[in-house]
Each structure stands twice: as structure tokens, then as C-alpha cells.
Amino acid sequence: MAFDYDKYLRPGKLPHIWCPGCGHGIAMKGLIRAIDICGLDKNNTAIVSGIGCASRLPGYVDFNTLHTAHGRAAAFATGVKMAKPEMNVICVGGDGDGTAIGGNHFIHACRRNIDMTYVIFNNSIYGMTGGQFSPCTPTGAKASTTVYGNPDPTFDISKLAIGAGATFVARTTAFHATQIDKLIAEGIKHKGMAVIEVLDDCPTTYGRRNKFRSVVDMMKRLKDIAVPVAAASKMTAEQLEGKVLTGVLYKEEKPEYCEQYAQVIAKAQGA
Amino acid sequence: MAKKVALLQGNEACALGALYAGCKFFGGYPITPSTEVAEVMSVELPKVGGKFIQMEDEIAAMASVIGASLTGAKVLTATSGPGVSLKQELIGYACIAEVPCVIINVMRGGPSTGMPTGPGQSDVQQAKWGTHGDHAAIALVPASCQEIFSETVRAFNLAEKYRMPVQVLFDEIVGHSRERIEFPEPGDLEVIDRQGPTVPPEEYKPFDTSFGDVPPLAAFGTGYRFHVTGLNKAQDGFPTTKASLVDDEQRRQIRKVDAAQADIEKNEEYLTEDAEIVIFAYGSTSRSARYAVNELRKEGIKAGLFRPITLWPFPEKRVAALAKQAKAIIVPEMNLGQMVLEVERVAKGACEIGFLGRVDGEPINPGQIIDKVKEVK
């Protein structure tokens, strides 16, 4: 039987604002299936976002939802989780939101290893503001503020998350739709900071400027660059040139922030 | 039984006042001269099962308290002028999303890094106009250690009652002075909790004005699933750009404070009944002013003190009445002219306005105020 997304969507809030061909819808459906796989209680789940196209997701889904200010999702979410650790807290947002203006909050949420799941929709561009370059825009690519080609080096979000201390890091793409739910579900189940990077596409503000003739071409690129980690271990550096590793990139068990703070409370109360 | 007393810094009294009010979450970032508030909260909150978190920056601190407040907790952050500057966007967020929170600003010299350990009163207009957009503001300005305690409690009450951020501003002199404080027993001071919904979850709208200008606020994780955004929104909490709805929302959020002015306003007056010269002073400056009034009275000069404890919304009616009664109102403040503008605005030329500003990190002393009064007299 087909999956019943309606169970998790707010009645009357669709259609969404995303453009035709945008990968965010695929990622949102993956997130919903992941929540279903984990059996999360809607009443006990908060979905927090910043600003931007991906950050409009919370308006469509029937949970405790918080659409904040540009870049601040992880900081708001930290307050929610600390104050009510029994809640499942999921952050969603784009690459610009999460790693430029929100970079500081992102790395410190990773460092604390606070138990939340952060799904980053990486479409390599600021979509909502009209296609300015983000920290994830490839060097040389065109954006509305890099019409001569982007001079900036590019962030690898997953490596950034691992370096900052996240204890579960995974990556997939909007093409690999059936992998999205599995990786997010694994992230939700993981105790600690889980980052799931979903590479997707922005045909309107990125594809158009960078000579992708169609959405299909953009999807095909996602398919072609993705290399599962297991396969990558058997490949040479030359073969991996221009490729992106997908799957679970990093996982470790480490003390979680709210649990650590529970010990502070116990100590303060004389335990 | 005798009340429990202690010798405390204003900043320490602030933290203890917050705990008295039922604060259960503090998110902050260290900045002089406010740090003792955070330090005391880090020690005391876990004792009562509350949470203290030192965030990565001022913006994050403000974000964390808003997030925590949405779970139903009473929340506090404490900072100083440059920190408040960083928090401003999210103070605006708390205004539009109508999230209760208390922000302490222990004022130092400025702008920018200014004088971290020197006092100032130059954030008083920032407390009203710091964030962008049209919104109401509530700001309290206690002048003693005891009053910091009780006004912090009142700040929580107002935040919860009117569903909005409330700022408490005290200059570094008040924050770092050590004074005797008498602790109120539980029940001595009123403690107000926010109004939760009475309707079943499926009927709940976070901005349902059928309950008045301050709609009940549900807490995340209690079965009331709702949407919170910084965008203009309809009563159900979802974004709208419909002109009439945006207009209604904007005006209601200002009206809820305007209509409650009598409840929010709090002033202290000293010898103003027959005063010909009224000194308008707040914070540590008001204590010099009180001394000056006593000295001037000894010389037969009919001086009086008007001390706002609620600075925003501004006590317009009372100041306007005093302007009609007095020959002059003198405004001494540790800035180069901020609240004097408000006094001038509401006096509408009814009396002379004298100004005394000081921004060198030294307190305004009674002698300066006396000289200024005599200059006007």
C-alpha cells in the first residue's frame, strides 16, 4: 500500500512554495517516512528551521513547529531540547542558512553532541533570495553575486560536522530518494547530534545559470557524483575525483549533552 | 520570624529574583558587567532542576531562551549593551511571535566596546527602538539591590502576562553595588504564570484574539501542535501577507501594551506635591538626585524627584502633569541626551527642560544636580 503522507501533513497548507523540479519535496517526503519508521509521537516532536526555501518545511508538517530567523535553527532547537529533553528535536534548513549565517550555531550544536537531528538540504545556493552564492556553491560556479564565477572555496558540510564533533554524519542525494528516509531514521535513532546532508537541486536559481538544460540533467548529476562509502574504499583517488561519498560517513557513541547536564543537576542537588 | 537578609551585588540579586519568579532556563553569553547574573544562575538553576547553558554567542543565547520558553519554561538571559545589540533581531522575533522572555541589560559605556567596566545609561532608547519594525516594548529600571530583586520578579510577571520580551536595565553602578537585601518569602511577591489554552488541541490557535489582545500560549510537547514563525501571520499562526490581517496583528501587539499602561507603569515620587523643580532620574542617578532634593529643600528650593521604575512604556500622563505643575524638569542621565527627549516630547513646552549628561564613566553626583537646578532656578 502507498505510504500515507497525509497523516503527517497539515491540512490546507499545500501547495508548498517550492519551484517545479526542486529537490526539497523529495527530501521532505524522506523526512516524513523517517519519522514514521521511528514511530515518533507527533505531540512530542519539534521541527525547527531557520530562513529560506527549505526552512518553510515546518509550516507543512503537523508537529510542534518553529520557523525562526536566518541561521538560528540550531540555537533555538538547543533551547527547546535543553528545556524539554524528552522531545524529539529535528532541524531542517538549507546550506546557506545552516553553514553561513548559522555556521557558528551549527558547529557548536555538533560540539555539544546534543541529541538532535539536523537535515541540511544542500542545493548549493541561496534560493529564496534569488540565487546568491552560498558556502556550498562550487568554486567557479555562477550565482547572482558571482556572475564572473565563484571565487570562494567550498564547504564540505559533512566533513565540517564530523570535525565539529557530530557523532552521526550521513550524506545522500535527492536522486537517491529511498536512501533519504533510512539515513534520517538512523540519525533520529542515534543518541547525539546527527547531521544528514541531502544534496539536492535548485533548477530555478542554480541550474539555469550553470547550464543545466533540465531538472533531469541536475538529477543525473546527483546520481553520477554519488559514490557509496563501501564502493569508494575500493576506488583510486583518480576515480574519486569530483565524486561525493554517500551513506553513513561517521558514527560514534559519545556522551550526549542533555544527559551530561542531567549529571550536573544531580551533582547540584547533592547526589 | 525575621526575614532572611544578605549583603549582595545587584547582579546576584537579579539572579535570585529570577529564581523567585520561577525561572527554569538561562541561556547566556558572558559579557561584563553582567556576568555575575549568569554565574549565579549556573550554580542555582540545577539545584531546582532548571537548566543553564552558556551558548556560543549572544544571538544563540537569545535564540535558546525563545526556544526554551516555547516549551513552557520561564526564561532569562543577561547581557550588556553590545550583547543586546546582537540580540536585537531575535528580541524582535520574540515580539512578533509573542514569546515571553526576560532580558537583563547591565548598562556600560558605549557605543561598541566602550567602557566594559564603566557605568552607562545609554541603552535606554535601544530598549525601545533597538530591533526593527513596529512593536511595543516594556523596560524596567530598578535603582537598588532590593529593587533589582523585586523588579526582576515583576519583569517575569509582565513577560508572562503580556506574552512578550521584557527588558530590565540597570547601570553598572547598581549592578555591582553591594547592599543589604531582605529576601521576600514565597507568597510575599506576586508570581504570575502565562495563560495556557482552555480549548482542546484541535481548536487551539496561538493568536486567537477571541481571548483578547493577549491570546493564550500553549507549550510544545503538551499535545497542542502549533506553528511559530517570525513572519506576519493569521490567528492560526501560519504566514499571511493579507493586508488586513497584517495590520490587525501589528496594531494588536502594540495595543496590548498601550491598553495595559496602568498595570505596567510604576514610578516613585519624592516631594513632588509642591515641587517647582522636578528632577526626572532613574537608576543610580536617581539616588544622587534624591540626595540633591534633600539638600535643595534645606536651602528652601522646592525640588522633587520623579523616578520611573517602568521606563517603557513611558509614563506620559504623569510627566505631562508634572510639566504643567513645575517651572522646570531637570533630566540628569549617564548619556548625552536620551530620556530627556521623551520628557521634552510629553512636556510639549509646558515648562523648561534642563539636561545634565555625563559619559565619562563616573557617576552623576548630587553636587552636579544641585548646580544644574540652581542654574535653571
XYZ file of C-alpha atoms in Angstrom:
648
model
C 0.000 0.000 0.000
C 1.220 3.523 -0.763
C 2.655 5.474 2.109
C 0.111 7.830 3.692
C 1.870 11.185 3.872
C -1.383 12.924 4.806
C -1.043 11.530 8.304
C 1.866 13.937 8.833
C 0.875 16.889 6.665
C -1.204 19.817 7.854
C -4.499 20.017 6.067
C -4.870 23.055 3.839
C -1.223 24.107 3.911
C -0.267 22.773 0.488
C 0.718 23.588 -2.204
C 4.211 24.315 -0.981
C 6.277 27.268 -2.162
C 8.989 25.160 -3.820
C 9.570 25.536 -7.548
C 8.896 22.737 -10.036
C 11.907 20.439 -10.088
C 13.198 21.460 -6.646
C 14.534 18.561 -4.619
C 13.165 19.804 -1.308
C 9.860 17.970 -1.725
C 11.715 14.679 -2.165
C 13.731 15.409 0.969
C 10.602 16.359 2.929
C 8.912 13.107 1.967
C 12.053 11.274 3.078
C 11.938 13.066 6.414
C 8.278 12.153 6.898
C 8.953 8.486 6.119
C 11.895 8.561 8.543
C 9.681 9.915 11.318
C 7.210 7.149 10.530
C 9.933 4.485 10.568
C 10.995 5.719 14.025
C 7.389 5.869 15.221
C 7.820 9.349 16.676
C 4.860 10.825 18.516
C 3.720 13.974 16.712
C 2.966 15.683 20.012
C 6.451 15.014 21.262
C 8.361 16.067 18.173
C 9.543 19.573 17.329
C 10.731 20.590 13.891
C 12.819 23.745 13.829
C 14.099 25.710 10.851
C 15.814 28.982 10.001
C 15.011 31.028 6.907
C 14.997 30.085 3.272
C 13.223 27.682 0.946
C 13.937 24.525 2.962
C 13.078 26.367 6.154
C 9.451 26.655 5.069
C 9.089 22.900 5.595
C 7.800 23.155 9.197
C 4.707 25.005 8.013
C 3.575 21.958 6.050
C 4.013 19.243 8.654
C 1.871 18.531 11.669
C 4.261 18.698 14.617
C 5.378 21.355 17.100
C 6.973 23.602 14.513
C 9.249 26.589 14.804
C 10.299 28.738 11.840
C 12.946 31.054 13.245
C 15.364 33.670 11.907
C 18.053 33.215 9.274
C 20.677 30.760 10.518
C 19.365 30.332 14.043
C 17.610 26.966 13.873
C 20.215 25.030 15.855
C 20.306 27.681 18.605
C 16.506 27.755 19.014
C 16.445 23.963 18.857
C 19.095 23.756 21.574
C 16.801 25.773 23.859
C 13.846 23.503 23.089
C 15.861 20.332 23.657
C 17.587 21.537 26.829
C 14.332 22.719 28.373
C 12.460 19.545 27.375
C 14.954 16.734 26.679
C 12.157 14.209 26.268
C 11.169 15.888 22.980
C 12.481 14.675 19.638
C 14.054 17.690 18.011
C 14.708 17.874 14.286
C 16.265 20.847 12.497
C 15.828 21.429 8.793
C 17.343 24.083 6.591
C 19.458 24.922 3.620
C 23.195 25.100 3.149
C 23.406 28.897 3.323
C 21.178 29.076 6.379
C 22.982 26.297 8.217
C 26.623 26.894 7.353
C 26.997 30.619 6.596
C 24.895 32.807 8.886
C 24.187 29.779 11.061
C 27.657 28.286 10.915
C 28.538 29.137 14.479
C 25.372 27.576 15.880
C 25.790 24.532 13.657
C 29.334 23.734 14.744
C 28.563 24.296 18.418
C 25.495 22.059 18.329
C 27.824 19.435 16.829
C 30.439 20.097 19.514
C 27.923 19.672 22.329
C 26.680 16.459 20.751
C 23.182 17.483 21.755
C 20.580 14.907 20.786
C 19.008 16.417 17.708
C 18.828 15.551 14.047
C 19.846 18.268 11.614
C 18.836 17.663 7.999
C 20.639 20.042 5.650
C 19.142 20.458 2.195
C 22.258 21.339 0.243
C 21.288 22.827 -3.101
C 24.489 24.893 -3.324
C 22.746 28.248 -3.495
C 20.599 30.819 -1.707
C 17.350 30.005 -3.467
C 14.771 32.183 -1.779
C 16.713 35.437 -2.090
C 17.322 34.886 -5.762
C 20.392 32.740 -6.254
C 23.309 34.378 -4.490
C 26.269 32.077 -3.799
C 26.438 30.088 -0.569
C 29.415 28.471 1.199
C 28.465 25.316 -0.716
C 28.390 26.835 -4.178
C 31.152 25.127 -6.183
C 34.178 27.292 -6.916
C 33.803 28.751 -10.379
C 30.011 28.343 -10.473
C 27.701 31.174 -11.432
C 25.356 32.819 -8.979
C 23.626 36.179 -8.988
C 26.522 37.600 -6.955
C 29.238 35.634 -8.781
C 28.450 36.301 -12.405
C 32.184 36.001 -13.236
C 32.391 32.638 -11.468
C 32.526 31.951 -7.742
C 35.982 32.743 -6.323
C 35.208 31.196 -2.920
C 36.355 27.764 -1.784
C 33.509 25.402 -0.932
C 32.456 23.866 2.365
C 32.088 20.120 2.720
C 29.205 20.108 5.210
C 29.646 16.508 6.278
C 33.358 16.943 6.956
C 32.570 20.161 8.819
C 30.060 18.308 11.003
C 32.495 15.485 11.725
C 35.270 17.942 12.537
C 32.991 19.890 14.857
C 32.038 16.805 16.843
C 28.755 15.474 15.478
C 28.520 11.789 16.309
C 26.396 10.679 13.373
C 27.013 12.083 9.906
C 25.460 10.822 6.699
C 25.013 12.076 3.171
C 22.714 11.234 0.328
C 21.075 12.986 -2.598
C 17.593 13.856 -3.794
C 18.114 11.317 -6.586
C 18.587 8.553 -4.018
C 15.118 9.116 -2.608
C 14.803 5.742 -0.936
C 18.036 6.254 0.975
C 16.931 9.570 2.490
C 14.419 8.081 4.932
C 16.778 5.313 6.013
C 19.631 7.701 6.815
C 17.411 10.248 8.580
C 15.788 7.448 10.579
C 19.205 6.207 11.615
C 20.077 9.760 12.610
C 16.912 10.146 14.664
C 17.593 6.887 16.470
C 21.180 7.932 17.173
C 21.697 9.455 20.619
C 23.573 12.673 19.978
C 23.988 15.197 17.205
C 23.095 13.635 13.853
C 23.698 15.522 10.620
C 22.197 14.275 7.387
C 23.261 16.188 4.317
C 20.891 15.808 1.397
C 22.419 17.085 -1.823
C 19.602 18.413 -3.929
C 18.986 20.758 -6.774
C 17.754 24.262 -7.393
C 16.828 24.396 -11.060
C 15.478 27.939 -10.850
C 18.410 29.878 -9.454
C 21.352 27.458 -9.796
C 20.573 25.168 -12.694
C 19.570 27.928 -15.071
C 22.770 29.891 -14.531
C 25.049 26.875 -14.656
C 23.984 25.366 -17.949
C 21.834 22.530 -16.707
C 19.376 22.148 -19.537
C 16.760 20.422 -17.417
C 15.900 19.146 -13.973
C 16.624 15.675 -15.290
C 20.192 16.796 -16.029
C 20.541 18.035 -12.455
C 19.210 14.778 -11.056
C 21.504 12.845 -13.359
C 24.458 14.787 -11.977
C 23.453 13.853 -8.415
C 23.265 10.223 -9.479
C 26.654 10.354 -11.204
C 28.647 12.063 -8.465
C 27.356 9.884 -5.610
C 29.600 7.017 -4.569
C 28.563 4.812 -1.637
C 31.268 4.703 1.048
C 31.765 0.950 0.661
C 32.360 1.286 -3.081
C 34.659 4.260 -2.546
C 37.019 2.204 -0.394
C 37.885 0.156 -3.495
C 38.391 3.165 -5.740
C 41.533 5.129 -6.516
C 41.978 8.832 -5.846
C 41.672 9.493 -9.576
C 38.426 7.551 -9.761
C 37.074 9.537 -6.820
C 37.892 12.901 -8.348
C 34.729 15.007 -8.438
C 32.696 12.353 -6.629
C 30.850 12.686 -3.344
C 30.687 9.918 -0.744
C 27.202 8.865 0.340
C 25.845 6.714 3.146
C 26.839 6.806 6.800
C 30.125 8.699 6.813
C 30.754 8.743 10.531
C 29.282 7.248 13.651
C 30.467 7.090 17.215
C 28.975 6.811 20.687
C 29.831 9.734 22.937
C 28.210 11.403 25.958
C 25.157 13.390 24.927
C 24.717 16.977 26.127
C 21.356 16.783 27.918
C 22.437 13.595 29.686
C 25.632 15.323 30.758
C 23.568 18.212 32.095
C 21.346 15.786 33.995
C 24.502 14.818 35.862
C 25.127 18.482 36.650
C 21.629 18.664 38.129
C 22.235 15.521 40.162
C 25.502 16.947 41.475
C 23.954 20.315 42.314
C 21.182 18.530 44.173
C 23.740 16.678 46.245
C 23.623 13.245 44.641
C 10.312 35.262 62.224
C 12.886 37.706 60.899
C 13.316 37.834 57.159
C 16.431 36.324 55.672
C 18.902 39.053 54.792
C 22.185 39.165 52.887
C 24.764 41.551 51.541
C 24.562 41.115 47.788
C 25.550 42.644 44.491
C 22.718 43.870 42.309
C 23.607 41.270 39.697
C 23.365 38.497 42.282
C 20.035 39.844 43.496
C 18.816 39.770 39.918
C 19.558 36.053 39.578
C 17.845 35.300 42.895
C 14.837 37.364 41.847
C 14.599 35.315 38.666
C 14.607 32.108 40.691
C 11.911 33.519 42.985
C 9.803 34.190 39.882
C 10.159 30.552 38.829
C 12.797 30.908 36.121
C 13.832 27.461 34.894
C 16.083 28.255 31.955
C 19.001 30.610 31.435
C 20.776 30.920 28.096
C 23.578 33.440 28.046
C 26.934 34.579 26.823
C 29.477 36.192 29.146
C 29.820 39.955 28.996
C 30.979 42.472 31.561
C 29.361 43.911 33.667
C 26.544 41.344 33.664
C 28.474 38.114 34.222
C 27.511 37.551 37.850
C 23.901 37.039 36.790
C 24.977 34.083 34.645
C 27.386 32.789 37.255
C 24.749 32.680 39.999
C 22.232 31.095 37.633
C 24.767 28.384 36.690
C 25.061 27.477 40.372
C 21.431 27.831 41.440
C 19.357 26.645 38.465
C 20.408 22.986 38.527
C 19.574 22.895 42.249
C 15.927 23.471 41.319
C 16.041 21.212 38.266
C 16.432 24.171 35.922
C 18.838 24.440 33.035
C 21.769 26.773 32.457
C 23.510 26.904 29.133
C 26.364 29.105 28.040
C 25.752 29.477 24.331
C 28.277 30.177 21.590
C 27.269 33.810 21.167
C 24.716 36.431 22.180
C 22.404 35.646 19.287
C 22.395 31.971 20.188
C 21.684 32.862 23.808
C 18.603 34.814 22.774
C 17.521 32.024 20.415
C 17.900 29.413 23.126
C 15.711 31.285 25.592
C 12.964 31.730 22.989
C 13.123 28.021 22.159
C 13.021 27.086 25.841
C 10.146 29.468 26.527
C 8.067 27.717 23.872
C 8.283 24.540 25.938
C 6.550 26.443 28.745
C 9.594 27.428 30.808
C 10.174 30.853 32.317
C 13.407 32.041 30.741
C 16.150 34.592 31.307
C 19.183 35.950 29.556
C 21.554 38.607 30.844
C 23.922 40.775 28.905
C 25.220 44.295 28.383
C 24.837 46.884 25.610
C 26.908 45.249 22.856
C 25.237 41.928 23.650
C 21.794 43.463 23.436
C 22.761 44.885 20.038
C 23.452 41.346 18.826
C 20.242 40.039 20.329
C 18.062 42.699 18.761
C 16.849 40.762 15.737
C 15.635 37.973 17.965
C 14.135 40.368 20.503
C 12.025 41.453 17.539
C 11.276 37.788 16.878
C 10.058 37.377 20.465
C 7.894 40.484 19.974
C 6.169 39.277 16.810
C 5.925 35.626 17.842
C 4.786 36.805 21.290
C 7.135 34.635 23.315
C 7.642 35.568 26.990
C 11.252 36.132 27.994
C 13.250 38.398 30.279
C 16.405 40.170 29.109
C 18.718 41.808 31.618
C 20.919 44.627 30.342
C 23.551 45.769 32.818
C 24.427 49.011 31.071
C 28.028 50.045 30.464
C 29.605 52.797 28.433
C 29.409 52.656 24.659
C 29.000 52.619 21.721
C 30.701 49.364 20.815
C 33.101 48.014 23.407
C 33.129 51.421 25.089
C 33.927 51.035 28.752
C 33.251 47.450 29.799
C 33.669 48.140 33.497
C 32.259 51.668 33.481
C 28.611 52.510 34.020
C 26.286 53.991 31.437
C 22.620 54.659 30.879
C 22.888 54.945 27.148
C 20.875 51.861 26.160
C 17.559 53.312 27.300
C 16.400 54.218 23.808
C 17.832 50.957 22.451
C 15.455 49.151 24.812
C 12.567 50.775 22.980
C 13.813 51.108 19.413
C 16.646 48.595 19.144
C 15.007 45.997 16.982
C 13.402 46.773 13.658
C 9.743 47.182 12.856
C 6.822 48.492 14.861
C 6.361 46.838 18.218
C 5.650 47.523 21.857
C 8.376 47.470 24.488
C 8.445 47.020 28.239
C 11.607 48.056 30.091
C 12.160 48.387 33.838
C 14.923 50.391 35.542
C 15.497 49.403 39.162
C 17.771 51.595 41.295
C 18.837 49.368 44.182
C 19.755 45.821 45.008
C 16.411 45.218 46.700
C 14.566 46.708 43.782
C 16.523 44.652 41.249
C 15.216 41.577 43.024
C 11.595 42.693 43.023
C 11.672 44.244 39.537
C 13.177 41.076 38.085
C 10.227 39.202 39.548
C 7.893 41.813 38.062
C 9.640 41.543 34.692
C 8.824 37.826 34.601
C 5.236 38.589 35.571
C 4.856 41.138 32.794
C 6.538 38.876 30.228
C 4.200 36.022 31.091
C 1.104 38.180 31.389
C 1.588 40.097 28.149
C 3.375 37.335 26.227
C 6.385 39.355 25.159
C 10.023 40.148 25.895
C 10.624 42.400 28.901
C 13.941 44.133 29.470
C 15.376 45.084 32.835
C 18.069 47.733 32.611
C 20.353 48.732 35.406
C 23.585 50.628 35.146
C 26.825 49.035 36.225
C 26.809 51.016 39.486
C 23.548 49.419 40.594
C 24.571 46.019 39.222
C 27.869 45.950 41.077
C 26.951 47.792 44.279
C 26.733 45.610 47.346
C 23.741 46.341 49.512
C 21.686 44.734 52.188
C 18.797 42.807 50.769
C 15.852 41.357 52.586
C 14.521 38.259 50.854
C 10.789 38.062 50.351
C 9.205 34.808 51.499
C 7.311 32.777 48.918
C 3.975 34.499 48.510
C 5.220 37.954 49.555
C 5.637 38.964 45.929
C 3.099 38.101 43.268
C 4.252 35.490 40.768
C 2.285 35.230 37.540
C 2.334 32.280 35.142
C 1.395 32.585 31.496
C -2.119 31.736 30.479
C -2.390 28.395 28.703
C -5.165 27.346 26.373
C -8.544 26.221 27.682
C -9.720 24.863 24.338
C -8.971 21.330 23.135
C -5.840 20.989 20.955
C -7.761 20.715 17.685
C -9.388 24.098 18.305
C -6.258 25.890 19.503
C -4.935 28.869 17.582
C -1.829 30.538 19.024
C -3.066 34.026 18.099
C -6.783 33.600 18.709
C -7.952 37.116 19.559
C -11.336 35.915 20.739
C -9.457 35.521 24.022
C -8.381 39.165 23.946
C -5.287 41.012 22.873
C -3.048 38.530 24.675
C -4.015 35.104 23.324
C -3.227 32.046 25.472
C 0.089 30.353 24.698
C 0.355 26.567 24.650
C 3.629 24.767 25.313
C 5.428 22.471 22.896
C 5.108 18.858 23.881
C 1.738 19.129 25.593
C -0.448 17.938 22.735
C -1.014 21.386 21.276
C 0.768 21.254 17.949
C 1.122 24.713 16.539
C 3.354 26.723 14.248
C 5.581 29.584 15.365
C 7.148 31.978 12.873
C 8.680 35.431 12.709
C 6.578 36.198 9.668
C 3.349 38.133 9.880
C 0.656 35.586 10.403
C -3.018 34.900 10.785
C -4.628 33.831 14.045
C -3.741 30.199 13.352
C -0.041 31.101 13.404
C 0.584 30.471 9.703
C 2.156 33.148 7.499
C -0.012 35.629 5.695
C 0.556 38.741 3.620
C -3.107 39.694 3.607
C -3.090 43.406 4.360
C -5.957 43.460 6.822
C -4.559 40.538 8.852
C -1.060 42.001 8.960
C -2.463 45.363 10.026
C -4.606 43.761 12.750
C -1.678 41.797 14.111
C 0.696 44.742 14.188
C -1.761 47.058 15.867
C -2.924 44.489 18.411
C 0.626 43.803 19.570
C 1.120 47.490 20.309
C -2.372 47.927 21.722
C -1.922 45.121 24.255
C 0.742 47.205 25.990
C -0.853 50.613 25.470
C -4.111 49.396 26.998
C -2.279 47.966 29.991
C -0.209 51.077 30.742
C -1.758 51.474 34.193
C -0.824 47.920 35.108
C 2.693 48.138 33.704
C 3.590 51.661 34.810
C 5.418 52.081 38.094
C 7.015 55.278 39.356
C 8.285 56.655 42.618
C 7.849 60.289 43.556
C 9.631 62.148 46.341
C 8.483 65.609 47.428
C 6.804 66.316 44.096
C 3.484 67.531 45.584
C 4.646 71.148 45.742
C 7.751 70.845 43.602
C 8.690 73.733 41.371
C 11.718 71.904 40.045
C 11.225 68.223 39.264
C 14.221 66.026 38.711
C 13.487 63.135 36.373
C 16.072 60.475 37.146
C 16.383 56.696 37.008
C 18.839 54.027 38.115
C 21.875 55.069 40.141
C 21.397 58.683 39.024
C 18.078 58.802 40.875
C 19.906 58.139 44.131
C 22.145 61.158 43.593
C 19.029 63.101 42.648
C 17.246 62.160 45.864
C 20.210 63.406 47.870
C 20.195 66.599 45.812
C 16.476 67.127 46.504
C 17.114 66.931 50.260
C 19.969 69.425 50.030
C 17.953 71.805 47.858
C 14.988 71.647 50.235
C 17.320 72.664 53.077
C 18.053 75.776 51.054
C 14.350 76.420 50.558
C 14.281 75.355 46.918
C 11.150 73.346 46.188
C 12.721 70.414 44.394
C 11.217 66.965 43.937
C 12.167 63.659 42.352
C 10.227 61.711 39.759
C 11.754 58.275 39.359
C 10.398 55.997 36.648
C 10.721 52.318 37.562
C 8.948 51.374 34.343
C 10.785 53.310 31.655
C 8.857 51.839 28.701
C 6.040 52.340 28.122
C 6.910 55.909 29.099
C 4.892 57.448 31.973
C 3.428 60.097 29.672
C 0.412 61.237 31.676
C 2.245 61.785 34.929
C 5.225 63.521 33.344
C 2.861 65.758 31.354
C 1.077 66.696 34.597
C 4.344 67.456 36.345
C 5.414 69.609 33.390
C 2.277 71.702 33.884
C 2.888 71.963 37.621
C 6.612 72.681 37.639
C 8.724 75.553 36.433
C 11.298 73.115 35.155
C 12.110 69.453 34.819
C 15.779 68.541 35.061
C 16.938 65.288 33.477
C 20.327 64.011 34.619
C 21.392 60.796 32.914
C 24.572 58.928 32.036
C 24.286 59.590 28.317
C 24.265 62.647 26.114
C 20.515 63.023 25.971
C 18.134 60.089 25.587
C 15.232 60.106 28.065
C 15.316 63.883 28.067
C 13.896 63.603 24.560
C 10.866 61.751 25.908
C 10.421 64.273 28.699
C 10.545 67.101 26.161
C 8.113 65.261 23.909
C 5.438 64.857 26.551
C 6.053 68.222 28.250
C 5.117 69.909 24.970
C 6.771 73.130 26.072
C 4.746 73.435 29.304
C 7.909 74.018 31.333
C 11.610 74.480 30.915
C 13.603 71.270 30.441
C 17.146 71.141 31.774
C 19.585 68.408 30.829
C 22.675 67.093 32.548
C 24.586 64.348 30.765
C 27.712 62.524 31.739
C 29.515 59.838 29.703
C 32.954 59.641 31.298
C 32.304 56.519 33.335
C 31.870 58.492 36.539
C 28.544 58.694 38.361
C 26.488 61.873 38.268
C 26.949 63.270 41.757
C 24.445 65.274 43.820
C 26.548 68.453 43.583
C 26.244 68.473 39.800
C 22.475 68.107 40.021
C 22.231 70.864 42.633
C 24.282 73.180 40.418
C 22.082 72.390 37.419
C 18.905 73.076 39.388
C 20.265 76.419 40.572
C 21.243 77.276 37.012
C 17.646 76.797 35.903
C 16.192 78.384 39.030
